[in-house]
Amino acid sequence: MNADAMERARSLAYDVLGRWLSGAVDEALWQDMRGLFWQDADAAFNEDEEAARYQRFIGFNVLPFASVYLEAEGQLGGRVSTEALDHYAASGFTPPADAPAPDHVAVELAFMSRLSAFRAEALKAGAQPAADRWGERLQAFMTDHVLHWMPIFLLSLRRQEDDRYAVLADMLLEVVLDHHAALPPVSPAAQARPEAPDLMARPETTLKDIAVYVTRPVWSGLFVARDDIGRLGRTLGAPIGFGDRGQIMTNLFRSAVSYDRLNALLDALRYLVDSQRFALEAISEAYPTQGVADAVTPWVERLRGTSRLIDALASGARQLEQGG
């Protein structure tokens, strides 16, 4: 496949996968997905079932916003959203009016699809300088933004109990990483991750503080979805109650203490942390570029910090209060 055809194929992949991750799933999109990724899938399609599946795994569970992963408070907006908008503005891209946020994965993939399409057209026309400019803008967006959060989102999506979304996550991760490796490198922008608190050095640390720490991706190194917490609760036989992710994780910690299951919970969390670290290290080994290293290394360091926190809790290094 020549260079312009390959770039056009990548543009199509970003477009189709982005539309799927926006929740706009219909019969036509399903046929496109089957043609690209699931040729052996059952041709039957049920729009209501797919809408419910999307709402469970994306709308309610694995949140598809860069700011959730990279902001200290784990909430929408802030510097991360502005960063995405700056990249869009530099290339004349305006997010759809109905987009839930500029840093939604579907918006970012739509932007990447457009840049890839422009690069493909330039390559086909033999306009190498224009192709290089579009490639530089795409690579800058990947290196400075996408690689710093999308792999974490996709690894969490892959972990959920749905074969279709697991395949989708694997496909998108491969497309992004292969594309990044194929484009010429660019000088990365400076990155500043919010500092993770040293909970074990704080005498007032409570179980709630630990639970919130675990559910803040930029602190703990992984995104713990609602269904992840639910599976932990069912495995331990400990209730999780209701609320946001921080609250139900707090409930799980308190239940684990009450039912004398704290060590089992810590073992289960250690497994999640280790699995995430192994997956990220595998990405670094498969794609040994500076851009991937710069994006992955801070996550691995945060995961190691979470492992140390779990070890300290398991060894009884300090007595935690259940209040807070």
CSV table of N, CA, C and O in Angstrom, one decimal, residues 4-82:
chain,number,residue,atom,x,y,z
A,4,ASP,N,0.0,7.5,0.4
A,4,ASP,CA,-1.3,8.2,0.5
A,4,ASP,C,-2.4,7.3,0.8
A,4,ASP,O,-3.4,7.6,1.5
A,5,ALA,N,-2.4,6.1,0.2
A,5,ALA,CA,-3.5,5.1,0.5
A,5,ALA,C,-3.4,4.7,2.0
A,5,ALA,O,-4.5,4.5,2.6
A,6,MET,N,-2.2,4.5,2.5
A,6,MET,CA,-2.1,4.2,4.0
A,6,MET,C,-2.6,5.3,4.8
A,6,MET,O,-3.4,5.1,5.8
A,7,GLU,N,-2.3,6.5,4.5
A,7,GLU,CA,-2.8,7.7,5.3
A,7,GLU,C,-4.3,7.8,5.2
A,7,GLU,O,-5.0,8.1,6.2
A,8,ARG,N,-4.9,7.5,4.0
A,8,ARG,CA,-6.3,7.6,3.8
A,8,ARG,C,-7.0,6.5,4.6
A,8,ARG,O,-8.1,6.7,5.2
A,9,ALA,N,-6.4,5.3,4.7
A,9,ALA,CA,-6.9,4.2,5.5
A,9,ALA,C,-6.9,4.6,7.0
A,9,ALA,O,-7.9,4.3,7.7
A,10,ARG,N,-5.9,5.2,7.4
A,10,ARG,CA,-5.8,5.7,8.8
A,10,ARG,C,-6.9,6.7,9.1
A,10,ARG,O,-7.5,6.7,10.2
A,11,SER,N,-7.1,7.6,8.2
A,11,SER,CA,-8.1,8.6,8.3
A,11,SER,C,-9.5,8.0,8.5
A,11,SER,O,-10.3,8.3,9.3
A,12,LEU,N,-9.7,6.9,7.6
A,12,LEU,CA,-11.0,6.2,7.7
A,12,LEU,C,-11.2,5.5,9.0
A,12,LEU,O,-12.3,5.5,9.6
A,13,ALA,N,-10.1,4.9,9.5
A,13,ALA,CA,-10.2,4.2,10.8
A,13,ALA,C,-10.5,5.2,11.9
A,13,ALA,O,-11.3,4.9,12.8
A,14,TYR,N,-9.8,6.3,12.0
A,14,TYR,CA,-10.1,7.3,13.0
A,14,TYR,C,-11.6,7.8,12.9
A,14,TYR,O,-12.3,7.9,13.9
A,15,ASP,N,-12.1,8.0,11.7
A,15,ASP,CA,-13.4,8.4,11.5
A,15,ASP,C,-14.4,7.4,12.0
A,15,ASP,O,-15.3,7.8,12.8
A,16,VAL,N,-14.3,6.2,11.6
A,16,VAL,CA,-15.2,5.1,12.0
A,16,VAL,C,-15.2,4.9,13.5
A,16,VAL,O,-16.2,4.8,14.1
A,17,LEU,N,-14.0,4.7,14.0
A,17,LEU,CA,-13.9,4.4,15.4
A,17,LEU,C,-14.3,5.6,16.3
A,17,LEU,O,-14.9,5.4,17.3
A,18,GLY,N,-14.1,6.8,15.8
A,18,GLY,CA,-14.5,8.0,16.5
A,18,GLY,C,-16.0,8.1,16.6
A,18,GLY,O,-16.6,8.5,17.6
A,19,ARG,N,-16.6,7.9,15.4
A,19,ARG,CA,-18.1,7.9,15.4
A,19,ARG,C,-18.7,6.8,16.3
A,19,ARG,O,-19.7,7.1,17.0
A,20,TRP,N,-18.1,5.7,16.4
A,20,TRP,CA,-18.6,4.6,17.3
A,20,TRP,C,-18.4,5.1,18.7
A,20,TRP,O,-19.3,4.9,19.5
A,21,LEU,N,-17.3,5.7,19.1
A,21,LEU,CA,-17.1,6.1,20.4
A,21,LEU,C,-17.8,7.4,20.8
A,21,LEU,O,-17.8,7.8,21.9
A,22,SER,N,-18.5,8.0,19.8
A,22,SER,CA,-19.4,9.1,20.1
A,22,SER,C,-20.8,8.7,20.5
A,22,SER,O,-21.6,9.5,21.0
A,23,GLY,N,-21.0,7.4,20.3
A,23,GLY,CA,-22.4,6.9,20.6
A,23,GLY,C,-23.3,6.9,19.4
A,23,GLY,O,-24.5,6.5,19.6
A,24,ALA,N,-22.9,7.5,18.3
A,24,ALA,CA,-23.8,7.6,17.1
A,24,ALA,C,-23.8,6.3,16.3
A,24,ALA,O,-23.4,6.3,15.1
A,25,VAL,N,-24.2,5.2,16.9
A,25,VAL,CA,-24.1,3.9,16.3
A,25,VAL,C,-25.4,3.6,15.6
A,25,VAL,O,-26.5,3.6,16.2
A,26,ASP,N,-25.4,3.3,14.3
A,26,ASP,CA,-26.5,2.9,13.6
A,26,ASP,C,-26.2,1.8,12.6
A,26,ASP,O,-25.0,1.3,12.6
A,27,GLU,N,-27.1,1.3,11.8
A,27,GLU,CA,-26.9,0.2,10.9
A,27,GLU,C,-25.7,0.5,9.9
A,27,GLU,O,-24.9,-0.4,9.7
A,28,ALA,N,-25.7,1.7,9.4
A,28,ALA,CA,-24.7,2.0,8.4
A,28,ALA,C,-23.3,2.0,9.0
A,28,ALA,O,-22.3,1.5,8.5
A,29,LEU,N,-23.2,2.5,10.2
A,29,LEU,CA,-21.9,2.5,10.9
A,29,LEU,C,-21.5,1.1,11.3
A,29,LEU,O,-20.3,0.7,11.2
A,30,TRP,N,-22.4,0.3,11.7
A,30,TRP,CA,-22.1,-1.1,12.1
A,30,TRP,C,-21.6,-1.8,10.9
A,30,TRP,O,-20.6,-2.6,11.0
A,31,GLN,N,-22.1,-1.6,9.7
A,31,GLN,CA,-21.6,-2.2,8.5
A,31,GLN,C,-20.2,-1.7,8.2
A,31,GLN,O,-19.3,-2.5,7.7
A,32,ASP,N,-19.9,-0.5,8.4
A,32,ASP,CA,-18.6,0.1,8.2
A,32,ASP,C,-17.6,-0.6,9.2
A,32,ASP,O,-16.5,-1.0,8.8
A,33,MET,N,-18.0,-0.8,10.4
A,33,MET,CA,-17.2,-1.4,11.4
A,33,MET,C,-16.9,-2.8,11.1
A,33,MET,O,-15.7,-3.3,11.2
A,34,ARG,N,-17.9,-3.5,10.6
A,34,ARG,CA,-17.7,-4.9,10.2
A,34,ARG,C,-16.7,-5.0,9.1
A,34,ARG,O,-15.9,-5.9,9.0
A,35,GLY,N,-16.9,-4.1,8.1
A,35,GLY,CA,-16.0,-4.2,6.9
A,35,GLY,C,-14.5,-3.9,7.3
A,35,GLY,O,-13.6,-4.5,6.7
A,36,LEU,N,-14.3,-3.0,8.3
A,36,LEU,CA,-12.9,-2.7,8.7
A,36,LEU,C,-12.3,-3.6,9.7
A,36,LEU,O,-11.2,-4.0,9.6
A,37,PHE,N,-13.1,-4.0,10.7
A,37,PHE,CA,-12.6,-4.6,11.9
A,37,PHE,C,-13.2,-6.0,12.3
A,37,PHE,O,-12.5,-6.8,12.9
A,38,TRP,N,-14.4,-6.2,11.9
A,38,TRP,CA,-15.1,-7.4,12.4
A,38,TRP,C,-15.8,-8.2,11.2
A,38,TRP,O,-17.0,-8.4,11.2
A,39,GLN,N,-15.0,-8.6,10.3
A,39,GLN,CA,-15.5,-9.2,9.1
A,39,GLN,C,-16.3,-10.5,9.4
A,39,GLN,O,-17.2,-10.9,8.7
A,40,ASP,N,-15.9,-11.2,10.5
A,40,ASP,CA,-16.5,-12.4,10.9
A,40,ASP,C,-17.6,-12.3,11.9
A,40,ASP,O,-18.2,-13.2,12.4
A,41,ALA,N,-18.0,-11.0,12.2
A,41,ALA,CA,-19.0,-10.8,13.2
A,41,ALA,C,-20.4,-11.1,12.6
A,41,ALA,O,-20.6,-11.0,11.4
A,42,ASP,N,-21.3,-11.4,13.5
A,42,ASP,CA,-22.7,-11.7,13.1
A,42,ASP,C,-23.3,-10.4,12.4
A,42,ASP,O,-23.1,-9.3,12.9
A,43,ALA,N,-23.9,-10.6,11.3
A,43,ALA,CA,-24.4,-9.4,10.5
A,43,ALA,C,-25.6,-8.8,11.2
A,43,ALA,O,-26.0,-7.6,10.9
A,44,ALA,N,-26.3,-9.5,12.2
A,44,ALA,CA,-27.4,-8.9,12.9
A,44,ALA,C,-27.0,-7.7,13.7
A,44,ALA,O,-26.0,-7.7,14.3
A,45,PHE,N,-27.9,-6.7,13.7
A,45,PHE,CA,-27.6,-5.4,14.4
A,45,PHE,C,-28.9,-5.0,15.1
A,45,PHE,O,-30.0,-5.0,14.5
A,46,ASN,N,-28.7,-4.6,16.3
A,46,ASN,CA,-29.9,-4.1,17.1
A,46,ASN,C,-29.5,-2.7,17.7
A,46,ASN,O,-28.6,-2.6,18.6
A,47,GLU,N,-30.0,-1.6,17.1
A,47,GLU,CA,-29.6,-0.3,17.5
A,47,GLU,C,-29.8,0.0,19.0
A,47,GLU,O,-29.0,0.6,19.7
A,48,ASP,N,-31.0,-0.5,19.6
A,48,ASP,CA,-31.2,-0.3,21.0
A,48,ASP,C,-30.2,-1.0,21.9
A,48,ASP,O,-29.8,-0.4,22.9
A,49,GLU,N,-29.8,-2.2,21.5
A,49,GLU,CA,-28.9,-3.0,22.3
A,49,GLU,C,-27.5,-2.3,22.2
A,49,GLU,O,-26.8,-2.2,23.2
A,50,GLU,N,-27.1,-1.8,21.0
A,50,GLU,CA,-25.8,-1.1,20.9
A,50,GLU,C,-25.8,0.2,21.7
A,50,GLU,O,-24.8,0.6,22.3
A,51,ALA,N,-27.0,0.9,21.7
A,51,ALA,CA,-27.0,2.2,22.5
A,51,ALA,C,-26.9,1.9,24.0
A,51,ALA,O,-26.2,2.6,24.7
A,52,ALA,N,-27.5,0.8,24.4
A,52,ALA,CA,-27.4,0.4,25.8
A,52,ALA,C,-26.0,0.0,26.2
A,52,ALA,O,-25.5,0.4,27.3
A,53,ARG,N,-25.4,-0.7,25.3
A,53,ARG,CA,-24.0,-1.2,25.5
A,53,ARG,C,-23.1,0.1,25.6
A,53,ARG,O,-22.2,0.1,26.4
A,54,TYR,N,-23.3,1.0,24.7
A,54,TYR,CA,-22.5,2.2,24.7
A,54,TYR,C,-22.6,3.0,26.0
A,54,TYR,O,-21.7,3.4,26.6
A,55,GLN,N,-23.9,3.1,26.4
A,55,GLN,CA,-24.1,3.9,27.7
A,55,GLN,C,-23.5,3.2,28.9
A,55,GLN,O,-23.0,3.9,29.7
A,56,ARG,N,-23.5,1.9,28.9
A,56,ARG,CA,-22.9,1.2,30.0
A,56,ARG,C,-21.4,1.3,30.0
A,56,ARG,O,-20.8,1.7,31.1
A,57,PHE,N,-20.8,1.1,28.9
A,57,PHE,CA,-19.3,1.0,28.9
A,57,PHE,C,-18.6,2.4,28.7
A,57,PHE,O,-17.5,2.5,29.1
A,58,ILE,N,-19.3,3.3,28.0
A,58,ILE,CA,-18.6,4.6,27.8
A,58,ILE,C,-19.3,5.7,28.5
A,58,ILE,O,-18.7,6.5,29.3
A,59,GLY,N,-20.6,5.8,28.4
A,59,GLY,CA,-21.3,6.9,29.0
A,59,GLY,C,-21.3,6.9,30.5
A,59,GLY,O,-21.3,7.9,31.2
A,60,PHE,N,-21.3,5.7,31.1
A,60,PHE,CA,-21.4,5.5,32.6
A,60,PHE,C,-20.2,4.9,33.3
A,60,PHE,O,-20.1,4.9,34.5
A,61,ASN,N,-19.3,4.4,32.5
A,61,ASN,CA,-18.3,3.6,33.1
A,61,ASN,C,-16.8,4.1,32.8
A,61,ASN,O,-16.2,4.6,33.7
A,62,VAL,N,-16.3,3.9,31.6
A,62,VAL,CA,-15.0,4.3,31.2
A,62,VAL,C,-15.1,5.7,30.5
A,62,VAL,O,-15.4,5.8,29.3
A,63,LEU,N,-14.9,6.7,31.3
A,63,LEU,CA,-15.2,8.1,30.8
A,63,LEU,C,-14.2,8.5,29.7
A,63,LEU,O,-13.0,8.4,29.9
A,64,PRO,N,-14.7,9.0,28.5
A,64,PRO,CA,-13.8,9.2,27.4
A,64,PRO,C,-13.3,10.6,27.2
A,64,PRO,O,-13.3,11.2,26.1
A,65,PHE,N,-12.9,11.3,28.3
A,65,PHE,CA,-12.4,12.6,28.3
A,65,PHE,C,-11.0,12.7,28.8
A,65,PHE,O,-10.7,12.2,29.9
A,66,ALA,N,-10.1,13.4,28.0
A,66,ALA,CA,-8.7,13.5,28.4
A,66,ALA,C,-8.5,14.1,29.8
A,66,ALA,O,-7.7,13.7,30.5
A,67,SER,N,-9.3,15.2,30.0
A,67,SER,CA,-9.2,15.9,31.3
A,67,SER,C,-9.5,15.0,32.5
A,67,SER,O,-8.9,15.2,33.6
A,68,VAL,N,-10.3,14.0,32.4
A,68,VAL,CA,-10.6,13.1,33.5
A,68,VAL,C,-9.3,12.3,33.9
A,68,VAL,O,-9.1,12.0,35.1
A,69,TYR,N,-8.5,12.1,32.9
A,69,TYR,CA,-7.3,11.3,33.1
A,69,TYR,C,-6.1,12.1,33.6
A,69,TYR,O,-5.2,11.6,34.3
A,70,LEU,N,-6.1,13.4,33.1
A,70,LEU,CA,-4.9,14.2,33.3
A,70,LEU,C,-5.0,15.4,34.3
A,70,LEU,O,-4.0,15.9,34.7
A,71,GLU,N,-6.2,15.7,34.7
A,71,GLU,CA,-6.4,16.8,35.6
A,71,GLU,C,-6.4,16.3,37.0
A,71,GLU,O,-6.8,15.2,37.3
A,72,ALA,N,-5.8,17.1,38.0
A,72,ALA,CA,-5.7,16.6,39.3
A,72,ALA,C,-7.0,16.3,40.0
A,72,ALA,O,-7.1,15.3,40.8
A,73,GLU,N,-8.1,17.0,39.7
A,73,GLU,CA,-9.4,16.7,40.3
A,73,GLU,C,-10.2,15.7,39.5
A,73,GLU,O,-11.2,15.3,40.0
A,74,GLY,N,-9.6,15.2,38.4
A,74,GLY,CA,-10.3,14.1,37.6
A,74,GLY,C,-11.6,14.6,37.0
A,74,GLY,O,-12.5,13.7,36.9
A,75,GLN,N,-11.7,15.9,36.7
A,75,GLN,CA,-13.0,16.4,36.2
A,75,GLN,C,-12.8,17.1,34.8
A,75,GLN,O,-11.6,17.3,34.4
A,76,LEU,N,-13.9,17.3,34.2
A,76,LEU,CA,-13.8,17.9,32.8
A,76,LEU,C,-13.3,19.3,32.9
A,76,LEU,O,-13.5,20.1,33.8
A,77,GLY,N,-12.6,19.7,31.7
A,77,GLY,CA,-12.2,21.1,31.6
A,77,GLY,C,-10.8,21.3,32.0
A,77,GLY,O,-10.0,20.4,32.1
A,78,GLY,N,-10.5,22.6,32.2
A,78,GLY,CA,-9.1,22.9,32.7
A,78,GLY,C,-8.1,23.0,31.6
A,78,GLY,O,-8.4,23.1,30.4
A,79,ARG,N,-6.8,22.9,32.0
A,79,ARG,CA,-5.7,23.0,31.1
A,79,ARG,C,-5.8,22.0,29.9
A,79,ARG,O,-5.4,22.3,28.8
A,80,VAL,N,-6.2,20.8,30.2
A,80,VAL,CA,-6.2,19.8,29.2
A,80,VAL,C,-7.2,20.1,28.1
A,80,VAL,O,-6.8,19.9,26.9
A,81,SER,N,-8.4,20.5,28.4
A,81,SER,CA,-9.3,20.9,27.3
A,81,SER,C,-8.8,22.1,26.5
A,81,SER,O,-8.9,22.1,25.3
A,82,THR,N,-8.2,23.0,27.2
A,82,THR,CA,-7.6,24.2,26.5
A,82,THR,C,-6.5,23.7,25.5
A,82,THR,O,-6.4,24.2,24.4
